[in-house]
Short mmCIF file of C-alpha atoms in Angstrom, two decimals:
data_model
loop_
_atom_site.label_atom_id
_atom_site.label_comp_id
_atom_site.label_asym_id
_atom_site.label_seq_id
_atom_site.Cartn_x
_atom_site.Cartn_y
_atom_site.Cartn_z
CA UNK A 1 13.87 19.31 13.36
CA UNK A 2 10.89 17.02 14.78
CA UNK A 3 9.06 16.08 11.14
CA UNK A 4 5.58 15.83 13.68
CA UNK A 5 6.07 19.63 13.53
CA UNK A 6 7.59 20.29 10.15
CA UNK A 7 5.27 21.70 7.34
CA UNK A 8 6.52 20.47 4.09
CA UNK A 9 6.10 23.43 1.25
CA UNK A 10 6.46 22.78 -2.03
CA UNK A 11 5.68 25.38 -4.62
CA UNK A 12 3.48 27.23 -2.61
CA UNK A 13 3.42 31.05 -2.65
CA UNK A 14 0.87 31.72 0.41
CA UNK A 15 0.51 30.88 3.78
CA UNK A 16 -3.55 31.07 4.46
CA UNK A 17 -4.71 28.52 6.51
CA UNK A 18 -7.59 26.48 5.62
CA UNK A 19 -10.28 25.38 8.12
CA UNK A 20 -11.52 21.54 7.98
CA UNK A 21 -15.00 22.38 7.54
CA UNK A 22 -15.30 25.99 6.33
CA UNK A 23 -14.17 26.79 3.05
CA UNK A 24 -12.49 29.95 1.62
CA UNK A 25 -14.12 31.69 -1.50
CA UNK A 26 -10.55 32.45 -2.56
CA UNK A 27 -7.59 30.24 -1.18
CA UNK A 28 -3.93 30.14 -2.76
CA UNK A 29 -3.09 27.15 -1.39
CA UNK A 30 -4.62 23.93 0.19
CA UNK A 31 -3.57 21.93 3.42
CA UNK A 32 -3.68 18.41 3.02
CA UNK A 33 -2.12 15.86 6.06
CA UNK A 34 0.27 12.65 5.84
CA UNK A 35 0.71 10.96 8.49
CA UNK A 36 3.24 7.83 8.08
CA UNK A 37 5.88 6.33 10.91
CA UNK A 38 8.93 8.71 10.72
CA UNK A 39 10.66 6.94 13.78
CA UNK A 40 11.20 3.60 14.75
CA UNK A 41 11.35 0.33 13.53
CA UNK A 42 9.00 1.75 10.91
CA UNK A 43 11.10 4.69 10.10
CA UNK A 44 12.08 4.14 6.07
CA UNK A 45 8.47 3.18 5.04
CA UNK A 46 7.74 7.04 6.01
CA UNK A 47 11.09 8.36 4.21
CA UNK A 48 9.60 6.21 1.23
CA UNK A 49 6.16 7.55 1.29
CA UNK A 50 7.69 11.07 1.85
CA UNK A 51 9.27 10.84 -1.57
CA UNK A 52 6.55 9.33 -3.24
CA UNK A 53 4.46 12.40 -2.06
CA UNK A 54 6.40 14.71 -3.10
CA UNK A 55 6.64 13.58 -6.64
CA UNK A 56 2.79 13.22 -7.05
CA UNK A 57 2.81 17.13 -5.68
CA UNK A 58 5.29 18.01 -8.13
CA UNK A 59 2.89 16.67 -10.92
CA UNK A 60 0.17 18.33 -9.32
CA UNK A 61 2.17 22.05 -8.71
CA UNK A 62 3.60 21.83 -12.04
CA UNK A 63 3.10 21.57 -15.35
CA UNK A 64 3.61 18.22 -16.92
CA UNK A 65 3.21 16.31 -20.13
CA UNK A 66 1.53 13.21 -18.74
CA UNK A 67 -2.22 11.76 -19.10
CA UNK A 68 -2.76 11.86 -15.37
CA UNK A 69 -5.52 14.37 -13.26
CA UNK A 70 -3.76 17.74 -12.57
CA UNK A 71 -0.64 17.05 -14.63
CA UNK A 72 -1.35 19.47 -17.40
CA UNK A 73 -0.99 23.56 -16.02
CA UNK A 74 -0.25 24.34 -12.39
CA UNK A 75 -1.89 23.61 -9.27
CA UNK A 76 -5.76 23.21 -9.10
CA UNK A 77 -8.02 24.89 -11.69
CA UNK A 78 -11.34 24.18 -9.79
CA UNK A 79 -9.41 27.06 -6.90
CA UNK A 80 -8.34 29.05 -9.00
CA UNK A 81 -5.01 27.24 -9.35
CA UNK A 82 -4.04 27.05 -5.80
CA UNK A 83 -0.98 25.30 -4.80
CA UNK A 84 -1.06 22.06 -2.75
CA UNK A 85 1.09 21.88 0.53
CA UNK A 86 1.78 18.89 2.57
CA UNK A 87 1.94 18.83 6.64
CA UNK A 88 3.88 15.66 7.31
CA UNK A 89 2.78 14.08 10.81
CA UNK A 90 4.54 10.65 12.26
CA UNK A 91 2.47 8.10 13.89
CA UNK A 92 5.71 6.18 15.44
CA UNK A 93 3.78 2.92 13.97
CA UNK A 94 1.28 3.70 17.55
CA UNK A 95 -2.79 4.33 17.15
CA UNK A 96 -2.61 6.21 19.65
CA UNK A 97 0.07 8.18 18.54
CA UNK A 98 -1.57 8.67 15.51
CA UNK A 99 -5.61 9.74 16.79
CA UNK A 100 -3.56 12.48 18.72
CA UNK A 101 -1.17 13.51 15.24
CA UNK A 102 -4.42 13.30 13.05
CA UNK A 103 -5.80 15.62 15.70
CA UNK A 104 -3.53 17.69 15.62
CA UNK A 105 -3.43 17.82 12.40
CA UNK A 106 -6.99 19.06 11.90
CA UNK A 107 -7.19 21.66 14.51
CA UNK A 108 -3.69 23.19 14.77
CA UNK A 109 -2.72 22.98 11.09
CA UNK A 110 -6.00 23.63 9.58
CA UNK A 111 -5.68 20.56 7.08
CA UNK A 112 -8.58 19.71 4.65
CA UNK A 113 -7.66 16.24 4.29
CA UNK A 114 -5.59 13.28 5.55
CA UNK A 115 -3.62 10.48 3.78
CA UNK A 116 -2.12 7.52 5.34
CA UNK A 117 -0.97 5.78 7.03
CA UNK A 118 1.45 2.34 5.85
CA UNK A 119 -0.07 -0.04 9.26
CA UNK A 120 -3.37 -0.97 9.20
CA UNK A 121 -3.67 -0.65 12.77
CA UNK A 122 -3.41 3.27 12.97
CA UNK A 123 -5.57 3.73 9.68
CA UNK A 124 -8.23 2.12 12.55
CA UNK A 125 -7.75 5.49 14.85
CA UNK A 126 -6.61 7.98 12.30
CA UNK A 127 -9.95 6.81 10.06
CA UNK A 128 -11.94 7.32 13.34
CA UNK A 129 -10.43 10.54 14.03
CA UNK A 130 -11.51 12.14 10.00
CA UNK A 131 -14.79 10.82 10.74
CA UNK A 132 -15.38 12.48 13.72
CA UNK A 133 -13.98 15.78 12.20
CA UNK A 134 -15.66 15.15 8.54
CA UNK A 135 -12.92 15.17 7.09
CA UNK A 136 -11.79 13.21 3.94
CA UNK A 137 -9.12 10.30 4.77
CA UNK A 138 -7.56 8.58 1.55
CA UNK A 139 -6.40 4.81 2.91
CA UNK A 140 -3.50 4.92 0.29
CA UNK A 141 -1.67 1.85 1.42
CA UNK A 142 -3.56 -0.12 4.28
CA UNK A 143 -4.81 -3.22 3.12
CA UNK A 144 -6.84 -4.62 5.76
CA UNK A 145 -10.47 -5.49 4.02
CA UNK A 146 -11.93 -4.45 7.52
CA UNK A 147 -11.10 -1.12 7.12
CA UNK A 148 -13.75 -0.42 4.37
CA UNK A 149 -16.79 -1.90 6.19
CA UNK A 150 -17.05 0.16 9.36
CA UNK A 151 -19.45 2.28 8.05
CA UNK A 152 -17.54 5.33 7.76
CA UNK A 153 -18.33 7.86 5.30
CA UNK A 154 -15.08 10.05 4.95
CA UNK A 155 -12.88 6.61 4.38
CA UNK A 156 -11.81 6.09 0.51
CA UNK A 157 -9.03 3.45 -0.46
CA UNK A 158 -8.09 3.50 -4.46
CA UNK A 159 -6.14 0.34 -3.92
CA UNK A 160 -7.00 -3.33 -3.80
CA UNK A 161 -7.45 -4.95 0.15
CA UNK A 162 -6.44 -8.39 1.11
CA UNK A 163 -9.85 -9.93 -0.14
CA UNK A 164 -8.61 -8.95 -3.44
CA UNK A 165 -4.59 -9.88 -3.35
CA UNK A 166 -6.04 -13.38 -1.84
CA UNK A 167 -8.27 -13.43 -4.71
CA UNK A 168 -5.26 -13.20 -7.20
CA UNK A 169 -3.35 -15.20 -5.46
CA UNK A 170 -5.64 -18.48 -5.43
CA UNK A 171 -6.54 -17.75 -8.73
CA UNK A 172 -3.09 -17.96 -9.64
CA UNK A 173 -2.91 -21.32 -7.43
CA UNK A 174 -5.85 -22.51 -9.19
CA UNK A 175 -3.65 -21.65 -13.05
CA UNK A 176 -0.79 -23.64 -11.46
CA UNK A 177 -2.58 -26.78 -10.61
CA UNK A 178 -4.09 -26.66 -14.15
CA UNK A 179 -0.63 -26.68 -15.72
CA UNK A 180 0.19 -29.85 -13.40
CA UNK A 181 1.79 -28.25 -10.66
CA UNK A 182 1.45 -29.86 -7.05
CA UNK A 183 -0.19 -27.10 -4.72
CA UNK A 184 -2.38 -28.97 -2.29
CA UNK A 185 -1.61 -27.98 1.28
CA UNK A 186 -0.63 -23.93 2.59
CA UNK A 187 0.91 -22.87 5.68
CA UNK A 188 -0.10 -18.81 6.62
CA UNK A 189 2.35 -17.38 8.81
CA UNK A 190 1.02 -13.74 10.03
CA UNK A 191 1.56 -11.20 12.58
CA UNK A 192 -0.58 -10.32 15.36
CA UNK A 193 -1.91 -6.73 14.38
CA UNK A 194 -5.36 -6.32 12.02
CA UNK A 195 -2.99 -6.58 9.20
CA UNK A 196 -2.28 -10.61 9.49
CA UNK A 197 -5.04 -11.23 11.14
CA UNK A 198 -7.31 -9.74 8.49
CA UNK A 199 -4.66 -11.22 6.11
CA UNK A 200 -4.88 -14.84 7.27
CA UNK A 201 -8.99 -15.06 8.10
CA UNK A 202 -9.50 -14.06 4.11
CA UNK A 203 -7.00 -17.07 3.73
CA UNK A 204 -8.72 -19.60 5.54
CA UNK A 205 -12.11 -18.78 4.19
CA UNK A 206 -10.77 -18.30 0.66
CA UNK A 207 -8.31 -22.06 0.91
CA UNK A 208 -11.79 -23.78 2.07
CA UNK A 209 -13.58 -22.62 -0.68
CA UNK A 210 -10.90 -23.42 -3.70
CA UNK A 211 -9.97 -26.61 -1.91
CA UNK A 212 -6.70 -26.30 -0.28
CA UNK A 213 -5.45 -27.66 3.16
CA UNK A 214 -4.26 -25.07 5.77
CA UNK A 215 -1.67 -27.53 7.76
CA UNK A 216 0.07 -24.78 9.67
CA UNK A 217 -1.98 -21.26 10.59
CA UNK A 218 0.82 -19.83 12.75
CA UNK A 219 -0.14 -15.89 14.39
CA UNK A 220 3.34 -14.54 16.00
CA UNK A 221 4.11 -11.59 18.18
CA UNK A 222 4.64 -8.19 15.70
CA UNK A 223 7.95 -7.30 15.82
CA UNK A 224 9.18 -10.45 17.96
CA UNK A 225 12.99 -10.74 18.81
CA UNK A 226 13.31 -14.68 18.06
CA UNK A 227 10.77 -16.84 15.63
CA UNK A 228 12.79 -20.10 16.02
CA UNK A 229 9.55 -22.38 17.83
CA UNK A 230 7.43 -21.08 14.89
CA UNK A 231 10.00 -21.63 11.85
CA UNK A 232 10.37 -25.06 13.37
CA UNK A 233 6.59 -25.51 13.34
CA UNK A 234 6.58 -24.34 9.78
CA UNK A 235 9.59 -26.69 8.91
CA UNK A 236 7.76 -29.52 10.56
CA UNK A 237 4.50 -28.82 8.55
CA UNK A 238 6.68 -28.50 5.12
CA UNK A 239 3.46 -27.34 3.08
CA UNK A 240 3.40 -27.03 -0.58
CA UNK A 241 3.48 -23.21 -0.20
CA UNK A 242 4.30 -20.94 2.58
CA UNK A 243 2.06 -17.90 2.36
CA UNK A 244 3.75 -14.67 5.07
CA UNK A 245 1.98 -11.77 5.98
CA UNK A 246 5.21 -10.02 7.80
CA UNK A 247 6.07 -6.48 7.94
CA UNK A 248 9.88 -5.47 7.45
CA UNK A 249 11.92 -6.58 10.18
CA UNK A 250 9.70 -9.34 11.14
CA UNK A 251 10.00 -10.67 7.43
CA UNK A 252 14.39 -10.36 7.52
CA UNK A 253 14.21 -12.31 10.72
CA UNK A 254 11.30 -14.90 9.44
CA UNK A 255 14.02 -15.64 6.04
CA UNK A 256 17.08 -15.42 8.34
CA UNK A 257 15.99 -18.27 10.96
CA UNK A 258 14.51 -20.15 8.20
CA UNK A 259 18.11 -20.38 7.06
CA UNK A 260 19.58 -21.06 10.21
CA UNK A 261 16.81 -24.22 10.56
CA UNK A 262 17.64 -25.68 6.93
CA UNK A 263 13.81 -24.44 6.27
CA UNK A 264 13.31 -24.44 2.60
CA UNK A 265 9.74 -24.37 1.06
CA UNK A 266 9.01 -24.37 -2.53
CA UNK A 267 7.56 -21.73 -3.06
CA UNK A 268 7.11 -18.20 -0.98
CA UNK A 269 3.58 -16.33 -2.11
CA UNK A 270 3.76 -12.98 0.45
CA UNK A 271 1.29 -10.84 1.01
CA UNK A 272 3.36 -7.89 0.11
CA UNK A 273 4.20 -5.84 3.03
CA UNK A 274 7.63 -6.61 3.80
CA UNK A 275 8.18 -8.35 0.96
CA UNK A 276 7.96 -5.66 -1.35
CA UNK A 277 10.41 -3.48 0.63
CA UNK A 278 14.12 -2.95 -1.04
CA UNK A 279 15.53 -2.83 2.60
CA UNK A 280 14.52 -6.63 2.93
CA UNK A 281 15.77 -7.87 0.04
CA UNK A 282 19.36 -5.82 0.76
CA UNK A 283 19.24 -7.70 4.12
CA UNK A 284 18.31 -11.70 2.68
CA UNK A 285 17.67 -10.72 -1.28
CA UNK A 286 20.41 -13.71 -1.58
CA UNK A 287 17.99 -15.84 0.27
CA UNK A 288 15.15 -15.31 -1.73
CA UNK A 289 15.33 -16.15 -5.38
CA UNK A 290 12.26 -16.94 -6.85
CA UNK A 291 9.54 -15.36 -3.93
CA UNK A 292 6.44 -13.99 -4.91
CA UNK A 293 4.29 -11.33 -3.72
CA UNK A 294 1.40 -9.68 -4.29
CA UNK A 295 0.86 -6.28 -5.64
CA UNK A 296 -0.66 -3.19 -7.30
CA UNK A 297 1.85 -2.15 -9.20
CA UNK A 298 4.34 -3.08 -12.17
CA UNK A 299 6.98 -1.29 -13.26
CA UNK A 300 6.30 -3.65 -16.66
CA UNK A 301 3.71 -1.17 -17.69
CA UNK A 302 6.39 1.19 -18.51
CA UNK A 303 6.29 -0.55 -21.67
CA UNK A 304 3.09 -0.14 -22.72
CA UNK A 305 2.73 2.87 -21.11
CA UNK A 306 5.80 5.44 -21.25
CA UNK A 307 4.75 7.68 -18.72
CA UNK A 308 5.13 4.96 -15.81
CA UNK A 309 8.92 4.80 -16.74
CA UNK A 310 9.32 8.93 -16.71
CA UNK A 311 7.21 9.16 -13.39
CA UNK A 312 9.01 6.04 -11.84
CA UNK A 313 12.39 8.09 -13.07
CA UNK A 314 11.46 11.05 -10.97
CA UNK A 315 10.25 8.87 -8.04
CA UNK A 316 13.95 7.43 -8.12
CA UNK A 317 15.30 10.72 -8.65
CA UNK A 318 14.13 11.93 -5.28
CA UNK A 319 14.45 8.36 -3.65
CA UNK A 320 17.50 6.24 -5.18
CA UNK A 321 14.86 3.50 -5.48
CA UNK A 322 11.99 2.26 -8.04
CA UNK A 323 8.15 2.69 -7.32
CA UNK A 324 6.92 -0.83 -5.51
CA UNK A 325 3.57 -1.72 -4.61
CA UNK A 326 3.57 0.81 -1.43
CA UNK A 327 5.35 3.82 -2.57
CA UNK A 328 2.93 3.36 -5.88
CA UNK A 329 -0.03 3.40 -4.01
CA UNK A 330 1.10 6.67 -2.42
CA UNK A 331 1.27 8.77 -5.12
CA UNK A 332 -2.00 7.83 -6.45
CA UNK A 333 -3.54 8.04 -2.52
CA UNK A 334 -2.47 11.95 -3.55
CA UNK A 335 -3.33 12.49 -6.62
CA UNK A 336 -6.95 11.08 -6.05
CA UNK A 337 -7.33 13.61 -3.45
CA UNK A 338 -5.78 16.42 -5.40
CA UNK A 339 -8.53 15.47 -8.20
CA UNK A 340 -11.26 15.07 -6.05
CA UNK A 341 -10.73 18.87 -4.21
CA UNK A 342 -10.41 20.18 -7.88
CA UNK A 343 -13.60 19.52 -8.77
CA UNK A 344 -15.15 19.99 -5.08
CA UNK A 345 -13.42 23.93 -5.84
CA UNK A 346 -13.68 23.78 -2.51
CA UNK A 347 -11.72 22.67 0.77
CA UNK A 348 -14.69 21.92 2.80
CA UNK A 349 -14.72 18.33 4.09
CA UNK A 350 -18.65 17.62 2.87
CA UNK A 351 -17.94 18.34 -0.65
CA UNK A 352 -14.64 16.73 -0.99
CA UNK A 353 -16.65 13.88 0.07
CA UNK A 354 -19.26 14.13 -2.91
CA UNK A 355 -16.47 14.72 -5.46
CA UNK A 356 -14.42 11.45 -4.17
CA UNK A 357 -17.76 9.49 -4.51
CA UNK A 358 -18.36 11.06 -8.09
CA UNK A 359 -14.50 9.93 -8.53
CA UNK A 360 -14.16 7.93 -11.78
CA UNK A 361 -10.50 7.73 -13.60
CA UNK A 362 -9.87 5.58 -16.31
CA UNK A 363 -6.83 3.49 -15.72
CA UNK A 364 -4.79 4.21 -18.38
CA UNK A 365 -4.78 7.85 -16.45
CA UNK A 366 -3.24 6.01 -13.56
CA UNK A 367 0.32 4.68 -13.11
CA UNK A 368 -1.00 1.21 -11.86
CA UNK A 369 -2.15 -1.20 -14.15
CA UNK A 370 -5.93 -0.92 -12.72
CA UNK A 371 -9.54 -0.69 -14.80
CA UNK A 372 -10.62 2.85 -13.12
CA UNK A 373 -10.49 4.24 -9.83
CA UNK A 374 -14.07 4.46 -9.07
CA UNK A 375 -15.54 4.29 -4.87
CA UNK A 376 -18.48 1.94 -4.40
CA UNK A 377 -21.22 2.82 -1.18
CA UNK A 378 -18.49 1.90 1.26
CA UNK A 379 -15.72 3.97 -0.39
CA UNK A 380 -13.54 1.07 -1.91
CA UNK A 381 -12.88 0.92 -5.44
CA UNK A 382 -13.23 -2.50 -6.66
CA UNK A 383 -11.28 -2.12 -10.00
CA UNK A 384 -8.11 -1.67 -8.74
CA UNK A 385 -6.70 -4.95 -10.36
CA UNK A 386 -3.93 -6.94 -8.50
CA UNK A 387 -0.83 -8.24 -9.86
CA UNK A 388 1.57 -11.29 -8.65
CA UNK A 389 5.71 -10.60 -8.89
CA UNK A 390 8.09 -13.02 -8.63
CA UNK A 391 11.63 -11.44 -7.84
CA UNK A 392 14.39 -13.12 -10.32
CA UNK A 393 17.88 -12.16 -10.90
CA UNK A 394 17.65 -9.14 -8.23
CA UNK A 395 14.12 -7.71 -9.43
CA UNK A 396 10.24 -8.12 -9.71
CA UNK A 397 8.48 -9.44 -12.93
CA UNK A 398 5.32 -9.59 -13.46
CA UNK A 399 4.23 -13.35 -13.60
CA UNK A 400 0.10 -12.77 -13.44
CA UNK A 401 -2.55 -12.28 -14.35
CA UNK A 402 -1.80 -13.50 -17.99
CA UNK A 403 -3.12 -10.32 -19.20
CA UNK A 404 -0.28 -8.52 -17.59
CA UNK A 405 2.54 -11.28 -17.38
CA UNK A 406 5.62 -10.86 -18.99
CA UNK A 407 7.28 -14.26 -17.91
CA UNK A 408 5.99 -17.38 -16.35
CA UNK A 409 6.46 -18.38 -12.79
CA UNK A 410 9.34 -20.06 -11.78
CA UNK A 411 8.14 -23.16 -9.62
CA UNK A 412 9.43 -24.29 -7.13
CA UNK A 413 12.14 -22.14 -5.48
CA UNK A 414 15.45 -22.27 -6.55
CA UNK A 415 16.58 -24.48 -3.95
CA UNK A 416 19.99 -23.94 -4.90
CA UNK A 417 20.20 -20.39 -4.61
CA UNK A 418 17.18 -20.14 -1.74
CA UNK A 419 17.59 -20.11 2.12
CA UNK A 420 21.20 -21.32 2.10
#
């Protein structure tokens, strides 16, 4: 079955179909949109997100134990306790594909809101698409600080943008060179789309201002089929610190022809993307002992807080994989929206809006490891905290900020084990 056309139902009981704009006095259940790349190179982030979804619905459908929005009783309150149901929409990683899929989305399946959408570059068209329709989008992954500042008024993002990973990721830098640790010179390495270029202008701007030397700013073609010329340019430059911004398969080929040139750096610091994905580290996980990335999650909170460990359990139940930094942001994309409708008790796309800018969730009713989800004018929230991971013996730990560290960062590289 084509998922573009496949309504996911989970729990609900009716089959009323919601308008974008008009709300229904009495409604049973509520239409909300995902629209993630189901096909193509792309393909597993959406099977990822899928899961992720469906486990924040289940906490939201069900009854659960947990100190999270909607987890206690069924459904929402606010409508009566209406069910949520997903429509699942792919985007084939294309912004055009996706306008047409958020579309249809709206006027065929009657959705009151849309969540999305893993590449920055659709979140661009799908954004422009809610906007037009006024109708609430939740940017539950895209990281691209651009996306935020457009003006828009039905655009929220919970999670941290690149302004804020580069943020942690100097400061970090800056706790490093304290401790007597050479990191003078960078080399940013980024794909072509508004992800790396977004990703590598808040670089630049953020190495002149702390002081370090950008000897090798190197844009490459997304999804190219050889990066030997720039590898070799990277080799050449040999900077203290090699800083990616690489989706999936770019990011297994970028660590694979690093090998194949004798390219070893000391240190890795990614911003995320790839390098959070278990599909990377199956492919070159040998390869990369001791890279860090970026993030907004840590499964270390478990420990502090139980309830990360029992939701992470029935992530992995549905998923055969942990929560990461993308699949995490998912299920908090959703269950932001599910609160937010609550207390609109409504499903018209005007007072969704007021209720997600009258959003304010203490952390410690979040699975991240964040101050509060709460939107400022331009619908970002600004206390989703970042985290840096550095992946040792085959997993992440949680090497910064101090508050949240649990080991210290292993610097550099082991060279030994690395890029061999």
């Amino acid at each position: 079955m084509n998922i573009t056309r496949r309504n996911v139902l989970l729990g609900a009981t009716a089959a009323a179909a919601l308008g974008p704009i008009a709300a229904r006095a009495q409604t049973s259940e509520v239409v909300i949109g995902v629209i993630y790349p189901f096909s193509g190179a792309s393909a597993q982030m959406g099977v990822d997100a899928q899961k992720s979804f469906e486990t924040a619905l289940d906490i939201i459908n069900k009854n659960h134990d947990f100190d999270l929005p909607l987890a206690k009783g069924e459904g929402l309150p606010g409508l009566g306790g209406a069910k949520i149901r997903l429509v699942f929409a792919d985007h084939q990683a294309d912004p055009q594909k996706g306008r047409a899929e958020t579309e249809r989305l709206i006027t065929q399946e009657k959705v009151c809101a849309v969540i999305g959408t893993y590449q920055s570059a659709v979140a661009v068209t799908v954004s422009q698409i809610c906007e037009r329709y006024q109708v609430p989008f939740i940017s539950a992954d895209n990281s691209s600080p651009s996306l935020h500042k457009r003006g828009l008024k039905f655009y929220f993002r919970a999670a941290p943008h690149d302004e804020m990973f580069s943020a942690a990721m100097f400061n970090f830098f800056d706790a490093m060179k304290k401790k007597g640790t050479k990191i003078d010179t960078l080399a940013l390495f980024h794909e072509d789309t508004i992800f790396g270029t977004d990703s590598a202008n808040t670089q630049l701007k953020l190495a002149s201002e702390r002081g370090y030397k950008v000897i090798s700013d190197i844009k490459y073609r997304s999804n190219s089929p050889s990066l030997s010329a720039e590898v070799q340019q990277l080799k050449t430059a040999n900077a203290d610190v090699l800083m990616p911004s690489s989706y999936t398969t770019d990011g297994i080929l970028l660590v694979k022809t690093m090998a194949e040139l004798g390219y070893k750096p000391n240190a890795i610091v990614a911003q995320n993307a790839g390098f959070s994905e278990k599909a990377l580290y199956d492919a070159v996980g040998d390869k990369l002992e001791g890279v860090i990335s970026r993030g907004s999650f840590s499964l270390d909170l478990a420990a502090k807080r139980p309830m990360v460990g029992k939701i992470n359990a029935m992530f992995k139940e549905k998923s055969g994989k942990d929560f990461n930094d993308l699949t995490s942001r998912q299920f908090m994309g959703l269950l932001v929206m599910a609160d937010a409708i609550n207390r609109a008790k409504s499903t018209d796309g005007e007072k969704i809006r007021e209720a997600l800018v009258a959003t304010d969730i203490p952390g410690e009713q979040t699975i991240m490891p964040w101050k509060r989800v709460k939107f400022d004018e331009l619908g970002q929230n600004n206390d989703a905290d970042p985290v840096l991971l550095q992946y040792i013996g085959g997993k992440f730990v949680t090497i910064f900020p101090p508050q949240a560290a649990i080991a210290e960062a292993v610097w550099p590289m082991k060279k030994n084990a690395a890029l061999q």
